[in-house]
Short mmCIF file of C-alpha atoms in Angstrom, two decimals:
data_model
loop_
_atom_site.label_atom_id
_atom_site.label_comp_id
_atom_site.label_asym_id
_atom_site.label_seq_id
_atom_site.Cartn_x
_atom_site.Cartn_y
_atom_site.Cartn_z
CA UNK A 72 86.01 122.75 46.34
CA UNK A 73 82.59 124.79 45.33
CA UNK A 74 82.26 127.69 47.10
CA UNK A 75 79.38 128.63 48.93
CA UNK A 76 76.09 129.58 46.89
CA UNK A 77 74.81 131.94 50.23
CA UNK A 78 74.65 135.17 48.88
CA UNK A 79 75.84 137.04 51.59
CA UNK A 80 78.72 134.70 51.65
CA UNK A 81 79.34 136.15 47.94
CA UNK A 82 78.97 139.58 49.29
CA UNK A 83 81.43 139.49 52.05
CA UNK A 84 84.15 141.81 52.47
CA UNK A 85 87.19 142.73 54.29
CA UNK A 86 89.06 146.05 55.23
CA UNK A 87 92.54 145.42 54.19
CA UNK A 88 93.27 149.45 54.12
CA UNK A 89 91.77 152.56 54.37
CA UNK A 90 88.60 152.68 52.04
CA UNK A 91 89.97 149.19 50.69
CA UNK A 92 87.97 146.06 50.76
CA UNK A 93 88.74 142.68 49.96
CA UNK A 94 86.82 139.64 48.32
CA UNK A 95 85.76 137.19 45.67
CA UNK A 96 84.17 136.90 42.62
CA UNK A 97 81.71 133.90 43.73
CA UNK A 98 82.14 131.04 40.89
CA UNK A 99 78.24 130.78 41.55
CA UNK A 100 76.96 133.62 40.63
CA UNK A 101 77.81 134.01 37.57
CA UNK A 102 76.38 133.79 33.69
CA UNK A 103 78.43 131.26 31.88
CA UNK A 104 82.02 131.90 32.57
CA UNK A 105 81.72 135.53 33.86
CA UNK A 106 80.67 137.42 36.97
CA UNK A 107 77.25 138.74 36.81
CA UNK A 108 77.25 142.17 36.24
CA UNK A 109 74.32 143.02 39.21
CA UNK A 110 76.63 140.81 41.46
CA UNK A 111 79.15 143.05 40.95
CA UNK A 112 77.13 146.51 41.08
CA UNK A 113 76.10 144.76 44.37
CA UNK A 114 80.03 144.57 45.71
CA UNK A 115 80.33 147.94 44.79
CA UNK A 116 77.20 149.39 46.74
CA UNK A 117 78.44 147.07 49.71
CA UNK A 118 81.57 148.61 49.92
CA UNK A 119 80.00 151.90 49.91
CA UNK A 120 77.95 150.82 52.83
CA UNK A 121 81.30 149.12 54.80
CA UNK A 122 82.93 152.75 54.80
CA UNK A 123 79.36 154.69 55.52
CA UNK A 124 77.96 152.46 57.90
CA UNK A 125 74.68 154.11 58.67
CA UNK A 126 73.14 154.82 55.12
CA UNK A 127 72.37 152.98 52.28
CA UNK A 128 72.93 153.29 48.70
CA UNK A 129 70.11 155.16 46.88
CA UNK A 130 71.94 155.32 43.56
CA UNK A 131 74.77 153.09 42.17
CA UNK A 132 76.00 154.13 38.26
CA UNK A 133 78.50 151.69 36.86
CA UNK A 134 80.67 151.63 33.99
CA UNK A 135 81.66 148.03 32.89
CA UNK A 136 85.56 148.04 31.63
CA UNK A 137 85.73 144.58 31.39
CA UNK A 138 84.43 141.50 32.54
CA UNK A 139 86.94 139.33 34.91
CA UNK A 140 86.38 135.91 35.82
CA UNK A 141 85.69 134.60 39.69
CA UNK A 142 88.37 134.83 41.82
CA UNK A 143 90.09 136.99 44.78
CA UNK A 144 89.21 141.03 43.79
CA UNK A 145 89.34 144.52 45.46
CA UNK A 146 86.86 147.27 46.03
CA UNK A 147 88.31 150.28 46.23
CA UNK A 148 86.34 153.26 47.68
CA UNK A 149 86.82 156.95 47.49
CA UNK A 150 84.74 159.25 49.95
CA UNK A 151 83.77 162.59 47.63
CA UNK A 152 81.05 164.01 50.07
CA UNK A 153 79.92 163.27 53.63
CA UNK A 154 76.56 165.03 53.70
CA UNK A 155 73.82 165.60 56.37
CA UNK A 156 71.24 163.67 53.96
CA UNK A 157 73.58 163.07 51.09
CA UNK A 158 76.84 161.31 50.32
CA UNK A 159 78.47 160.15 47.45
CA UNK A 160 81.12 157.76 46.68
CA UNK A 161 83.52 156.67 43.50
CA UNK A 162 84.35 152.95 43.89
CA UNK A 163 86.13 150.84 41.52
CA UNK A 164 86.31 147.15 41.82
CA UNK A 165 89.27 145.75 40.52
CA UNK A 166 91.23 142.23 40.00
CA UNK A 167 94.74 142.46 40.01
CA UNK A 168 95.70 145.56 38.17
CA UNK A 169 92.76 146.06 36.13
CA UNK A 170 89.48 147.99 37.28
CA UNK A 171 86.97 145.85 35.88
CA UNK A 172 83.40 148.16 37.09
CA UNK A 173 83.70 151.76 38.27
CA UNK A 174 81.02 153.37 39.80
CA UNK A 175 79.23 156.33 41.46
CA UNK A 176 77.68 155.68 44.30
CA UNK A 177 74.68 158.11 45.87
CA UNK A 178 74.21 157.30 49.82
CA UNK A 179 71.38 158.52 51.65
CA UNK A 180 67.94 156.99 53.31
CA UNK A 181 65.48 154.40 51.07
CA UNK A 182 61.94 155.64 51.15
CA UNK A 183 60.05 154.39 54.71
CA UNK A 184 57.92 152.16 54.61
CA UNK A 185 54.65 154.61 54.09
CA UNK A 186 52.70 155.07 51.12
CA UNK A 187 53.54 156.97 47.99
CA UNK A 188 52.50 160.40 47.03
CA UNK A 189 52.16 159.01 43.61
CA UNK A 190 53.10 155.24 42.28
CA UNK A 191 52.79 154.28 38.42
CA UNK A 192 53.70 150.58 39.45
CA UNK A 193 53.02 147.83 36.40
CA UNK A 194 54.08 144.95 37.91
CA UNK A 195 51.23 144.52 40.46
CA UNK A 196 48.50 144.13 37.86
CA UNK A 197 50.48 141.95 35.48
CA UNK A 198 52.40 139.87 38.36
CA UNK A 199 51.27 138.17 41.38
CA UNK A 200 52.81 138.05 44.84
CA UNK A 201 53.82 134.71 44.37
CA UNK A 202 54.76 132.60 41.07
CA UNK A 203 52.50 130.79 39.12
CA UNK A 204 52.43 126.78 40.57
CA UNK A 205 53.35 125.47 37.12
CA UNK A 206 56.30 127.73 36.66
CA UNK A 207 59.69 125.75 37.00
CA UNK A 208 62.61 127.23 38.50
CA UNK A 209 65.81 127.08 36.68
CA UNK A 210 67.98 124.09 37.50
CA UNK A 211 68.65 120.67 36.38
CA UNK A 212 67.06 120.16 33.20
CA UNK A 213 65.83 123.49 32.51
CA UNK A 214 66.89 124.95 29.11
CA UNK A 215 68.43 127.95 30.68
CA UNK A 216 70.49 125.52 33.80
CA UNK A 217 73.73 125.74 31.76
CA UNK A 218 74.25 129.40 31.22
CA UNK A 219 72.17 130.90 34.43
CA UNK A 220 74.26 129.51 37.48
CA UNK A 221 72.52 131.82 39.58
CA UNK A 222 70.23 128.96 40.16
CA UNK A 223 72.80 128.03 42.55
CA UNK A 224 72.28 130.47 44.94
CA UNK A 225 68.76 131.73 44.15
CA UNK A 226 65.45 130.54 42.98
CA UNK A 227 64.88 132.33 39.98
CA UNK A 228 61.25 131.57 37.85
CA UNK A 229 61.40 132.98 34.26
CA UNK A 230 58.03 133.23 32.70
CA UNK A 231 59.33 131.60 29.09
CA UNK A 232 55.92 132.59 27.32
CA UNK A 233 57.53 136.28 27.60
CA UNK A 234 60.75 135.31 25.84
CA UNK A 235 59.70 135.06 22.26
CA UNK A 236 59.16 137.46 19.81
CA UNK A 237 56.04 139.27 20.04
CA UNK A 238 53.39 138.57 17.35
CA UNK A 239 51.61 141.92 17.70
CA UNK A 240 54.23 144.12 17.30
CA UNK A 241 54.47 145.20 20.81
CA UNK A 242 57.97 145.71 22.26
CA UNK A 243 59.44 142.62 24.33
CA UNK A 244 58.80 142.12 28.00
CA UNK A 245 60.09 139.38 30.01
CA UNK A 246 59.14 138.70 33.77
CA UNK A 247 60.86 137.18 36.83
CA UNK A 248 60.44 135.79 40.11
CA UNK A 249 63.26 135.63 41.97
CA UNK A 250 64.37 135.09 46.01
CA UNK A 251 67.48 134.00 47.43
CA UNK A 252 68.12 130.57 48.81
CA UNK A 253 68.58 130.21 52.35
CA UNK A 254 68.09 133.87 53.60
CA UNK A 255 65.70 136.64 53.06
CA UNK A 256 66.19 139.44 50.19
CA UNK A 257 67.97 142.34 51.21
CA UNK A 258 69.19 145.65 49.58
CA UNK A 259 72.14 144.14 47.85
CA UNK A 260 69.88 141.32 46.47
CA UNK A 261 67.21 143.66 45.48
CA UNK A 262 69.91 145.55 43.17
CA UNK A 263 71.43 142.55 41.52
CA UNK A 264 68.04 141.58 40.64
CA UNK A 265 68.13 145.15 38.68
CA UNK A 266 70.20 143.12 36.16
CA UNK A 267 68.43 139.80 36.41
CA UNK A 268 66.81 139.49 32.86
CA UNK A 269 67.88 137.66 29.88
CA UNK A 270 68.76 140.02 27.09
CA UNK A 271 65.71 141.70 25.76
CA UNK A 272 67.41 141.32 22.15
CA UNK A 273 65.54 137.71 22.56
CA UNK A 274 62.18 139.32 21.59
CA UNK A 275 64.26 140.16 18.09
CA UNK A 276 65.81 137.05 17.84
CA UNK A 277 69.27 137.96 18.46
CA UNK A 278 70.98 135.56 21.45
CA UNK A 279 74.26 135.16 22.76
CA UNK A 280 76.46 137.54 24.58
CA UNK A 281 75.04 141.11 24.93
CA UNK A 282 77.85 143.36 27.77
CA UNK A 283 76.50 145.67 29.74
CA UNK A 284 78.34 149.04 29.19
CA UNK A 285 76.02 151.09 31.72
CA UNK A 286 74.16 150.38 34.40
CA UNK A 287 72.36 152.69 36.82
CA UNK A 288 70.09 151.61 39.71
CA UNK A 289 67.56 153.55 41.71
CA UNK A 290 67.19 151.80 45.19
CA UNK A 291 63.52 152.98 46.61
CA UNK A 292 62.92 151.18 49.35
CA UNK A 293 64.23 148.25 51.16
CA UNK A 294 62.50 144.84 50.16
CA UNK A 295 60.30 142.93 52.67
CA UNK A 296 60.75 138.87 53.11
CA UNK A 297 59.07 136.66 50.23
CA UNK A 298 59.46 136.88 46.29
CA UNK A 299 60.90 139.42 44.22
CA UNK A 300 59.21 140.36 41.45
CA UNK A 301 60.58 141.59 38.46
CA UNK A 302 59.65 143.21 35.35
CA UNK A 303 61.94 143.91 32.63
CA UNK A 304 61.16 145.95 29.50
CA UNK A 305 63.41 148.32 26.36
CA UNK A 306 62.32 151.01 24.94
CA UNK A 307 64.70 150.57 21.52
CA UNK A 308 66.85 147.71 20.12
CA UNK A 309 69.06 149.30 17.71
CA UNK A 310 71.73 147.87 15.57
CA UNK A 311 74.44 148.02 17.34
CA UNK A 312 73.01 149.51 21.10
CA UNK A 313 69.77 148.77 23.34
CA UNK A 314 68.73 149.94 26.53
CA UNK A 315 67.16 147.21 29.51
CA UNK A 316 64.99 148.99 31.96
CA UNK A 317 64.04 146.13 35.12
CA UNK A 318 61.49 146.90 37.81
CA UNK A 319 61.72 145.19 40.98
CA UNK A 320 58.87 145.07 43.41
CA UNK A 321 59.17 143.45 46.68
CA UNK A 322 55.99 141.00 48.35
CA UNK A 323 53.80 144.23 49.36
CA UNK A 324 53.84 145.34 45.90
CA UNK A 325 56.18 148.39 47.01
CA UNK A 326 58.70 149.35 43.92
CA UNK A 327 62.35 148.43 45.38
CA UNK A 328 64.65 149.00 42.65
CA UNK A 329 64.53 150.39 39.02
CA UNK A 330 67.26 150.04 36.59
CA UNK A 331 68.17 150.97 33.12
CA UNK A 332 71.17 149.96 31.62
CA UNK A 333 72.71 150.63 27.97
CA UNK A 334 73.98 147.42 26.59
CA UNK A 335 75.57 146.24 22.85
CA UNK A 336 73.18 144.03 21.02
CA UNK A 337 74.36 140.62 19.79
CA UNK A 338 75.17 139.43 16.83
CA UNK A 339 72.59 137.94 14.03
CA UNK A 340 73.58 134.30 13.64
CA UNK A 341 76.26 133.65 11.18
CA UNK A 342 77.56 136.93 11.66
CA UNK A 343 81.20 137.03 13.71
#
């Protein structure tokens, strides 16, 4: 039997000890055979909230060990402060024996919803609020349906013009819209869309398989209902090691997560 594409169905957990949560790695939301890596960031940071109910994450770093396949997993969670206005967490998710994503998690209060002091924000004059009418989501018979079964539970827009090499010389940038099916975004969808993008590598012609080994997310604010947009850009695409930076921005334009993570760059083809 498929299991359910909601994603809070994905996100569920339950207390099965003390700081000890149990769930699954949701077959849907996933990127070929493995779990997305933002999915689980996004287990991770909902543990966190499960054993501070009150506060949200504000910062989630994760080391990737490995990458497990769907299927029943733990979240284990280790309180290292309670603070007035700041708490932190260690939580490792783990499937069977092995701890597949560790992370440190930062809990505190998102920004209110009141204007910045100061906001260098380049999605809003590059994206609009909604996604362009001709721009197909990914499902049946889209080129990325295969790979991207996200599509499941979310409809996610990738503007393709942005995923070929550039022909002025100017570093790659590839852009998103993205909302979940059958419930509004929330903080936990907001932060897997942090690590939404297709490799930048693309915009150097290198495909295929590129593992997060880092990840850390700033969450800003807490996204209002509509489209997500998102905005991902590198700053270097070395031989062997790149960095991803993704900026989400919610319907008002408000920044609602930033990311950068530090992943291995693929192989050329014909190379093992």
């Amino acid at each position: 039997m498929t299991s359910s594409t909601l994603f809070t169905d994905a996100m569920a957990l339950t207390a099965v000890d003390d700081g000890v949560y149990r769930g699954v790695l949701n077959e849907n939301w996933t990127i070929g055979p493995k779990v997305h890596g933002g999915a689980m960031l996004a287990l991770c940071a909902n543990a966190a909230r499960c054993e501070m109910p009150g506060v949200e994450p504000i910062a989630v770093s994760g080391n990737f060990l490995w990458a497990p396949d769907p299927g029943a997993m733990d979240v284990v969670t280790t309180v290292r402060k309670r603070g007035r206005r700041v708490s932190l967490l260690d939580v490792e998710l783990r499937q069977g024996e092995r701890v597949a994503v560790r992370a440190a998690i930062t809990m505190g209060a998102p920004e209110h919803d009141v204007a910045p002091l100061l906001s260098v924000n380049p999605v809003v004059p590059l994206m609009t609020p909604e996604p362009p009418a001709a721009l197909e989501p990914i499902g049946p018979g889209h080129p990325m349906a295969d790979i991207v079964h996200l599509s499941r539970g979310c409809d996610i827009r990738p503007s393709l013009t942005t995923f070929s090499p550039r022909t002025d010389g100017g570093p790659p940038m590839i852009e998103y819209w993205v909302r979940p099916k059958g419930v509004e975004p929330d903080l936990l969808f907001a932060l897997l869309c942090g690590d939404v993008s297709a490799p930048v590598t693309y915009g150097v012609n290198r495909f295929g398989w590129a593992p997060t080994v880092q990840l850390t997310a700033y969450v800003r604010a807490l996204p209002a209902s509509g489209w997500l947009r998102v905005m991902c850009t590198t700053t270097q695409i070395g031989q062997d090691w790149f960095d991803e930076d993704h900026i989400v921005v919610d319907s008002r334009g408000h920044i609602v997560v930033q990311t950068r993570q530090l992943a291995m760059v693929p192989a050329a083809a014909g190379e093992d």
